[in-house]
PDB file of C-alpha atoms in Angstrom:
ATOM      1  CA  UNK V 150     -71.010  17.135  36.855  1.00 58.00           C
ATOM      2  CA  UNK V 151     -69.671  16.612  33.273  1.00 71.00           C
ATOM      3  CA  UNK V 152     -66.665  14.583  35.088  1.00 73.00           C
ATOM      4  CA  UNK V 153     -68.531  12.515  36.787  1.00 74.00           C
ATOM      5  CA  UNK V 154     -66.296  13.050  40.016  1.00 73.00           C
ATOM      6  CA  UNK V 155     -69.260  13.375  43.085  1.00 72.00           C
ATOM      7  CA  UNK V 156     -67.200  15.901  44.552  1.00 72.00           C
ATOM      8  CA  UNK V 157     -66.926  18.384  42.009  1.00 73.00           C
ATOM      9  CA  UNK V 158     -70.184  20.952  41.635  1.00 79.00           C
ATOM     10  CA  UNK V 159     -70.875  22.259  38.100  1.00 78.00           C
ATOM     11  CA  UNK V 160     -69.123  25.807  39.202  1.00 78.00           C
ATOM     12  CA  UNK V 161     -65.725  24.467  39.509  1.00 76.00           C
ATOM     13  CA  UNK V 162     -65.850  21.438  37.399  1.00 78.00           C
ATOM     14  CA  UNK V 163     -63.258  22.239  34.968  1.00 78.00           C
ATOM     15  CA  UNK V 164     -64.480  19.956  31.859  1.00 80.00           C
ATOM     16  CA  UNK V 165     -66.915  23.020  32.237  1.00 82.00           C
ATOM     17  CA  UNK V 166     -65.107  25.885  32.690  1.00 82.00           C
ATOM     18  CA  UNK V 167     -62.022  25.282  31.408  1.00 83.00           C
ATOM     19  CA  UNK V 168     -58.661  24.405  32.789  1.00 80.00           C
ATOM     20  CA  UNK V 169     -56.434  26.575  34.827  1.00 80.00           C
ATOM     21  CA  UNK V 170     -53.013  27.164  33.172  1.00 80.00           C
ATOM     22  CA  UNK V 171     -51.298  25.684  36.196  1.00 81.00           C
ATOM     23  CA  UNK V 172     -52.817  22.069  35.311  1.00 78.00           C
ATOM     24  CA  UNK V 173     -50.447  21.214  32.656  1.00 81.00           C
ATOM     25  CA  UNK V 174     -47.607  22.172  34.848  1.00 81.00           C
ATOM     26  CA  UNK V 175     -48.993  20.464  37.730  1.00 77.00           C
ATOM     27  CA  UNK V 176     -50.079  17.526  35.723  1.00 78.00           C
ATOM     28  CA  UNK V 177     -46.132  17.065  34.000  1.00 78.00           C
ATOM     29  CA  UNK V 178     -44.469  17.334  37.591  1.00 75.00           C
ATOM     30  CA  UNK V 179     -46.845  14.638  39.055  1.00 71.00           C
ATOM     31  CA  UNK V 180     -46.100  12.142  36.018  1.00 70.00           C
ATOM     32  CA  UNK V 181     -42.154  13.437  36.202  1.00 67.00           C
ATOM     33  CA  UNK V 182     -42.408  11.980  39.548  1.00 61.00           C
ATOM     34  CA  UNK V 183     -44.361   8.732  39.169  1.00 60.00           C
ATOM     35  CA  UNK V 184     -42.636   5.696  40.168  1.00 57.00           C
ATOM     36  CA  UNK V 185     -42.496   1.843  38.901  1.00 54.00           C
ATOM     37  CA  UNK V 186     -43.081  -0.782  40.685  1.00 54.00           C
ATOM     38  CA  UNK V 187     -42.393  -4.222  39.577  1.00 50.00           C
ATOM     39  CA  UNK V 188     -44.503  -7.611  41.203  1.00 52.00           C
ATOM     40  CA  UNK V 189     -42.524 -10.957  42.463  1.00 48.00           C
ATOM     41  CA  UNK V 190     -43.241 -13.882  44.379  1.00 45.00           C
ATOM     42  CA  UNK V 191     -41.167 -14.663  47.392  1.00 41.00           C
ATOM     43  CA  UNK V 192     -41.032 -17.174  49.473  1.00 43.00           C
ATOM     44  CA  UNK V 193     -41.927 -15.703  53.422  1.00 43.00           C
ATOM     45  CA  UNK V 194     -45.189 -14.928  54.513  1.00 49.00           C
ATOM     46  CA  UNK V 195     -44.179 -10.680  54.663  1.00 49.00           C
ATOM     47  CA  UNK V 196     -41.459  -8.926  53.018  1.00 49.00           C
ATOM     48  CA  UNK V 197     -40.022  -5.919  51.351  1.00 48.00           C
ATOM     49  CA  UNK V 198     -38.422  -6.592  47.891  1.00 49.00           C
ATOM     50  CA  UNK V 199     -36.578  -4.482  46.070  1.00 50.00           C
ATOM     51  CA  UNK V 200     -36.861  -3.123  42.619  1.00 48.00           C
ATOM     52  CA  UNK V 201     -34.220  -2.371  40.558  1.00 47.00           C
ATOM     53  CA  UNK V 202     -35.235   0.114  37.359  1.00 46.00           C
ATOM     54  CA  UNK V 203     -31.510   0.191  36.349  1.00 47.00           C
ATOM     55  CA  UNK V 204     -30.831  -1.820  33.439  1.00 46.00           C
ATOM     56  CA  UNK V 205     -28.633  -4.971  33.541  1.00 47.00           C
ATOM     57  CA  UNK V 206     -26.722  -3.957  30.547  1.00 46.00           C
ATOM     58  CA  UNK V 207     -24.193  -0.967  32.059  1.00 46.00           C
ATOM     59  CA  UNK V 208     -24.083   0.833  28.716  1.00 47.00           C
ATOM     60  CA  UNK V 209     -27.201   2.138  29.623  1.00 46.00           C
ATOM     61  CA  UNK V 210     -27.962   5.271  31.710  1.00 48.00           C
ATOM     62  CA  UNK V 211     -29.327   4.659  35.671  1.00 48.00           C
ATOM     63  CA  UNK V 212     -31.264   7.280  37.034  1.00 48.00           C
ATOM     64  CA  UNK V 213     -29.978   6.860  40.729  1.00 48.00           C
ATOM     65  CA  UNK V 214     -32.854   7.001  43.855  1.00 48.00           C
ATOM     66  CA  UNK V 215     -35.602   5.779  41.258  1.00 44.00           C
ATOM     67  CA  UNK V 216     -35.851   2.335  42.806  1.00 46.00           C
ATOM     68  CA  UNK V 217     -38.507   1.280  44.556  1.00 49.00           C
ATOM     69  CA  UNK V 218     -40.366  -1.969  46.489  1.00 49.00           C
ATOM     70  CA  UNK V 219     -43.268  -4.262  46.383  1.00 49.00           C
ATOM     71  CA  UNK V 220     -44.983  -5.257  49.558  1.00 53.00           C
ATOM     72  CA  UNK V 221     -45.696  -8.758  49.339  1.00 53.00           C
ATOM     73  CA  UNK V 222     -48.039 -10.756  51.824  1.00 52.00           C
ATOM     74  CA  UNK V 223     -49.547 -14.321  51.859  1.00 51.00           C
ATOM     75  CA  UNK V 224     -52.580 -15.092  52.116  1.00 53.00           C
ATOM     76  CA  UNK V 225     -54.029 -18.749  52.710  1.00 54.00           C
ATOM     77  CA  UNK V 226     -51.024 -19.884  49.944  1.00 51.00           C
ATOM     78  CA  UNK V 227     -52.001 -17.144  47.263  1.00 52.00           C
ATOM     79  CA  UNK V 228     -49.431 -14.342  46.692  1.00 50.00           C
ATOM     80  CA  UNK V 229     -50.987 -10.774  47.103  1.00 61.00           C
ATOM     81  CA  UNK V 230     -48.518  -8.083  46.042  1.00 75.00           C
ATOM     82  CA  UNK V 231     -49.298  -4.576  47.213  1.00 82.00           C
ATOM     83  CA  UNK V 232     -47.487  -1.370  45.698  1.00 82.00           C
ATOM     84  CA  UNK V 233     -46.076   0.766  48.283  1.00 81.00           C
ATOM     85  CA  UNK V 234     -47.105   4.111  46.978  1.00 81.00           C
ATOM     86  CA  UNK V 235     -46.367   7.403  48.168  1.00 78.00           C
ATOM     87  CA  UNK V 236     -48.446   9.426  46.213  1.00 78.00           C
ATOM     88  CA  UNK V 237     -52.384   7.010  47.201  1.00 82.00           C
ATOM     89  CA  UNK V 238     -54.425   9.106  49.366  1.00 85.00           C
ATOM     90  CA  UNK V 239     -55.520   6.256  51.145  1.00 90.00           C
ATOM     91  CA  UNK V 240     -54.457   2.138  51.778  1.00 93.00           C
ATOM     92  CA  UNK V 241     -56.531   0.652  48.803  1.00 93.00           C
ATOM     93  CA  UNK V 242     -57.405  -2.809  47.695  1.00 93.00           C
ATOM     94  CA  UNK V 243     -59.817  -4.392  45.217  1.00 91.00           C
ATOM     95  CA  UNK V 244     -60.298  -7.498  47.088  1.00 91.00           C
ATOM     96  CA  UNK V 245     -63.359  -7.531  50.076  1.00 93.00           C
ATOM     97  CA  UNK V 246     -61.721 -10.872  51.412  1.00 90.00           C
ATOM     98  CA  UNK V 247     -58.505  -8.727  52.644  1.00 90.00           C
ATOM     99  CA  UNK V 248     -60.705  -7.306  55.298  1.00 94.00           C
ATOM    100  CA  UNK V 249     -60.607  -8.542  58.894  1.00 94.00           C
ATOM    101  CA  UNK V 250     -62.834  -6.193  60.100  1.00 95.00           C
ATOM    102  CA  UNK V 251     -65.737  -3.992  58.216  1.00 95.00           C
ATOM    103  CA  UNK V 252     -66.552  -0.169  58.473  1.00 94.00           C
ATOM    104  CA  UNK V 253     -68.375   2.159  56.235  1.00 93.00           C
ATOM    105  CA  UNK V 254     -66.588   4.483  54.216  1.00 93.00           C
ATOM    106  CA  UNK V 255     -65.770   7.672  54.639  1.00 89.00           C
ATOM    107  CA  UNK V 256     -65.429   8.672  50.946  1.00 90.00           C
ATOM    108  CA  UNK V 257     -67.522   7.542  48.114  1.00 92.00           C
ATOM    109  CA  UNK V 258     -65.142   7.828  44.920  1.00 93.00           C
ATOM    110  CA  UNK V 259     -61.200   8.394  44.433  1.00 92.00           C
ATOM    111  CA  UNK V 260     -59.320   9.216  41.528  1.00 87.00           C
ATOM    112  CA  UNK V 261     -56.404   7.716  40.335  1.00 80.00           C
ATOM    113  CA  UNK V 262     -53.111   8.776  38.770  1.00 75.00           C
ATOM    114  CA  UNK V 263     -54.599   9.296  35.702  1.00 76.00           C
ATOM    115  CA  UNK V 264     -57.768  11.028  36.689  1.00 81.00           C
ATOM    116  CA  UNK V 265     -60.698   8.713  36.103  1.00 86.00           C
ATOM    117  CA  UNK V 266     -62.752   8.329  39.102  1.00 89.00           C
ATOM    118  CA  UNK V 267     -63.635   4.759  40.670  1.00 92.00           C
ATOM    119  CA  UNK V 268     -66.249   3.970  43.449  1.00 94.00           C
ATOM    120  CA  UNK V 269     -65.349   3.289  47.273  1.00 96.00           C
ATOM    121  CA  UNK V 270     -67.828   0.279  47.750  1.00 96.00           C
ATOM    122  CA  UNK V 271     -66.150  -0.348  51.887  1.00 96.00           C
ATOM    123  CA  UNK V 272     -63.890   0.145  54.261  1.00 97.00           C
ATOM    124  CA  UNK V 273     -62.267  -1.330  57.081  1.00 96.00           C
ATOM    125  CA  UNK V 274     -59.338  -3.029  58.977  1.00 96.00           C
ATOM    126  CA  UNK V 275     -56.560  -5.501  56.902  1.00 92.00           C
ATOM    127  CA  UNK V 276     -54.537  -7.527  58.915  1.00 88.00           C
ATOM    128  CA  UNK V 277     -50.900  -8.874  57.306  1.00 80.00           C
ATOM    129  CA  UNK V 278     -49.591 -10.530  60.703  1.00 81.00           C
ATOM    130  CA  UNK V 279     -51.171 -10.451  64.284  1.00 84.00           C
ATOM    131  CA  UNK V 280     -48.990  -7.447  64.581  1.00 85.00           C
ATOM    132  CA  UNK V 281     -48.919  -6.043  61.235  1.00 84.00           C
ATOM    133  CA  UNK V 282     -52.409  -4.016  60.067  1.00 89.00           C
ATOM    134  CA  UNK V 283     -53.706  -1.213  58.291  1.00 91.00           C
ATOM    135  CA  UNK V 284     -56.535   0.776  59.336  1.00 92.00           C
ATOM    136  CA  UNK V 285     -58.716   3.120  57.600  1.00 93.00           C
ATOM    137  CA  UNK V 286     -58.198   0.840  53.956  1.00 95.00           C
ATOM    138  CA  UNK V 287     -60.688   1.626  51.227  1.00 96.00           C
ATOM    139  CA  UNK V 288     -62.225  -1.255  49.140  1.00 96.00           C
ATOM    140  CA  UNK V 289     -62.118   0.045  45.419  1.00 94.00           C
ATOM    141  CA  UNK V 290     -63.372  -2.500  42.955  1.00 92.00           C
ATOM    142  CA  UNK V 291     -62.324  -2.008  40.167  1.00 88.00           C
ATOM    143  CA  UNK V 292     -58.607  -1.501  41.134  1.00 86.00           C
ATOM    144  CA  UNK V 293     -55.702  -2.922  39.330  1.00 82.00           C
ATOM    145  CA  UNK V 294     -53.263  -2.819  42.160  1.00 83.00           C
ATOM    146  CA  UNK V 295     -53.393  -2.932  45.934  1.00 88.00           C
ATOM    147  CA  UNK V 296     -51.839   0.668  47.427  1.00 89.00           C
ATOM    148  CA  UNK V 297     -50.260   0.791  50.216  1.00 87.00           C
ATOM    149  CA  UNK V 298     -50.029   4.673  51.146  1.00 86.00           C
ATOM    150  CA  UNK V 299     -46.460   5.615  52.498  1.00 83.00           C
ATOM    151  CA  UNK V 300     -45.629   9.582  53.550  1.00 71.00           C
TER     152      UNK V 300
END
C-alpha cells in the first residue's frame, strides 16, 4: 500500500482514499490522553517508581491522576527501564537478549503512537525474576522504549 502498513490493502488504505472525518477526532482524543513517563535508576533488582508530572514550583497548575510509573529491572548490572503503557497492543522490547525463551511471531509490523509502522523481527518469553515474566513479548528493533502493556 501507499502506507506501507502490511495490513492495509489498497481499498481501505486511507493515504489512498482519503481520511474519514472521524480521524481527526479520534486522533486528538488519543494524544489528549497520552501519558509521560519519566526513566530513573534505582537501586533493587525490580521496582515500581513513581512519576510525578506536577511541577515543584506550586504556582503552577497540577493536573491531578496524570502521574504515572517506570518499570525498572536489572539485568546482569545494566539498568533496563520499561514504560508501563496502557495504550501498547502488545509487551515490546528492542533488545533480543531480554528473551529467555524464543517463538515466532504472530504479527509482522505494529504501529506506534504516532503512526509509522516498525517490523516485528521475534517473539517470545522475558523473564524479570524466577517468578516475574511476560509472555507473548514482541521484539521490535527499532524501538525507542521497552512497553510494558497494562489494561
Amino acid at each position: 500500500t501507499k502506507c506501507g502498513n502490511p495490513q492495509h490493502t489498497i481499498e481501505t488504505c486511507f493515504q489512498v482514499h482519503g481520511y474519514p472525518e472521524w480521524w481527526k477526532e479520534l486522533k486528538a482524543r488519543k494524544q489528549a490522553r497520552r501519558g509521560k513517563a519519566t526513566m530513573v535508576t534505582v537501586e533493587s533488582e525490580l521496582s515500581l517508581v513513581p512519576q510525578d508530572e506536577c511541577p515543584i514550583d506550586t504556582t503552577m497548575p497540577c493536573d491531578e491522576g496524570k502521574n504515572g510509573y517506570v518499570f525498572m529491572s536489572f539485568k546482569q548490572g545494566q539498568p533496563s527501564g520499561w514504560i508501563i503503557d496502557s495504550w501498547a497492543s502488545y509487551h515490546m522490547t528492542f533488545d533480543p537478549s531480554d528473551f529467555v525463551q524464543s517463538s515466532q511471531p504472530q504479527r509482522h509490523s505494529v504501529t506506534n503512537a504516532n503512526g509509522v509502522a516498525s517490523s516485528v523481527t521475534g517473539a517470545g518469553v522475558v523473564a524479570f525474576s524466577p517468578i516475574l515474566s511476560l509472555s507473548n513479548t514482541l521484539l521490535v528493533p527499532f524501538l525507542s522504549n521497552k512497553l510494558l502493556l497494562v489494561g
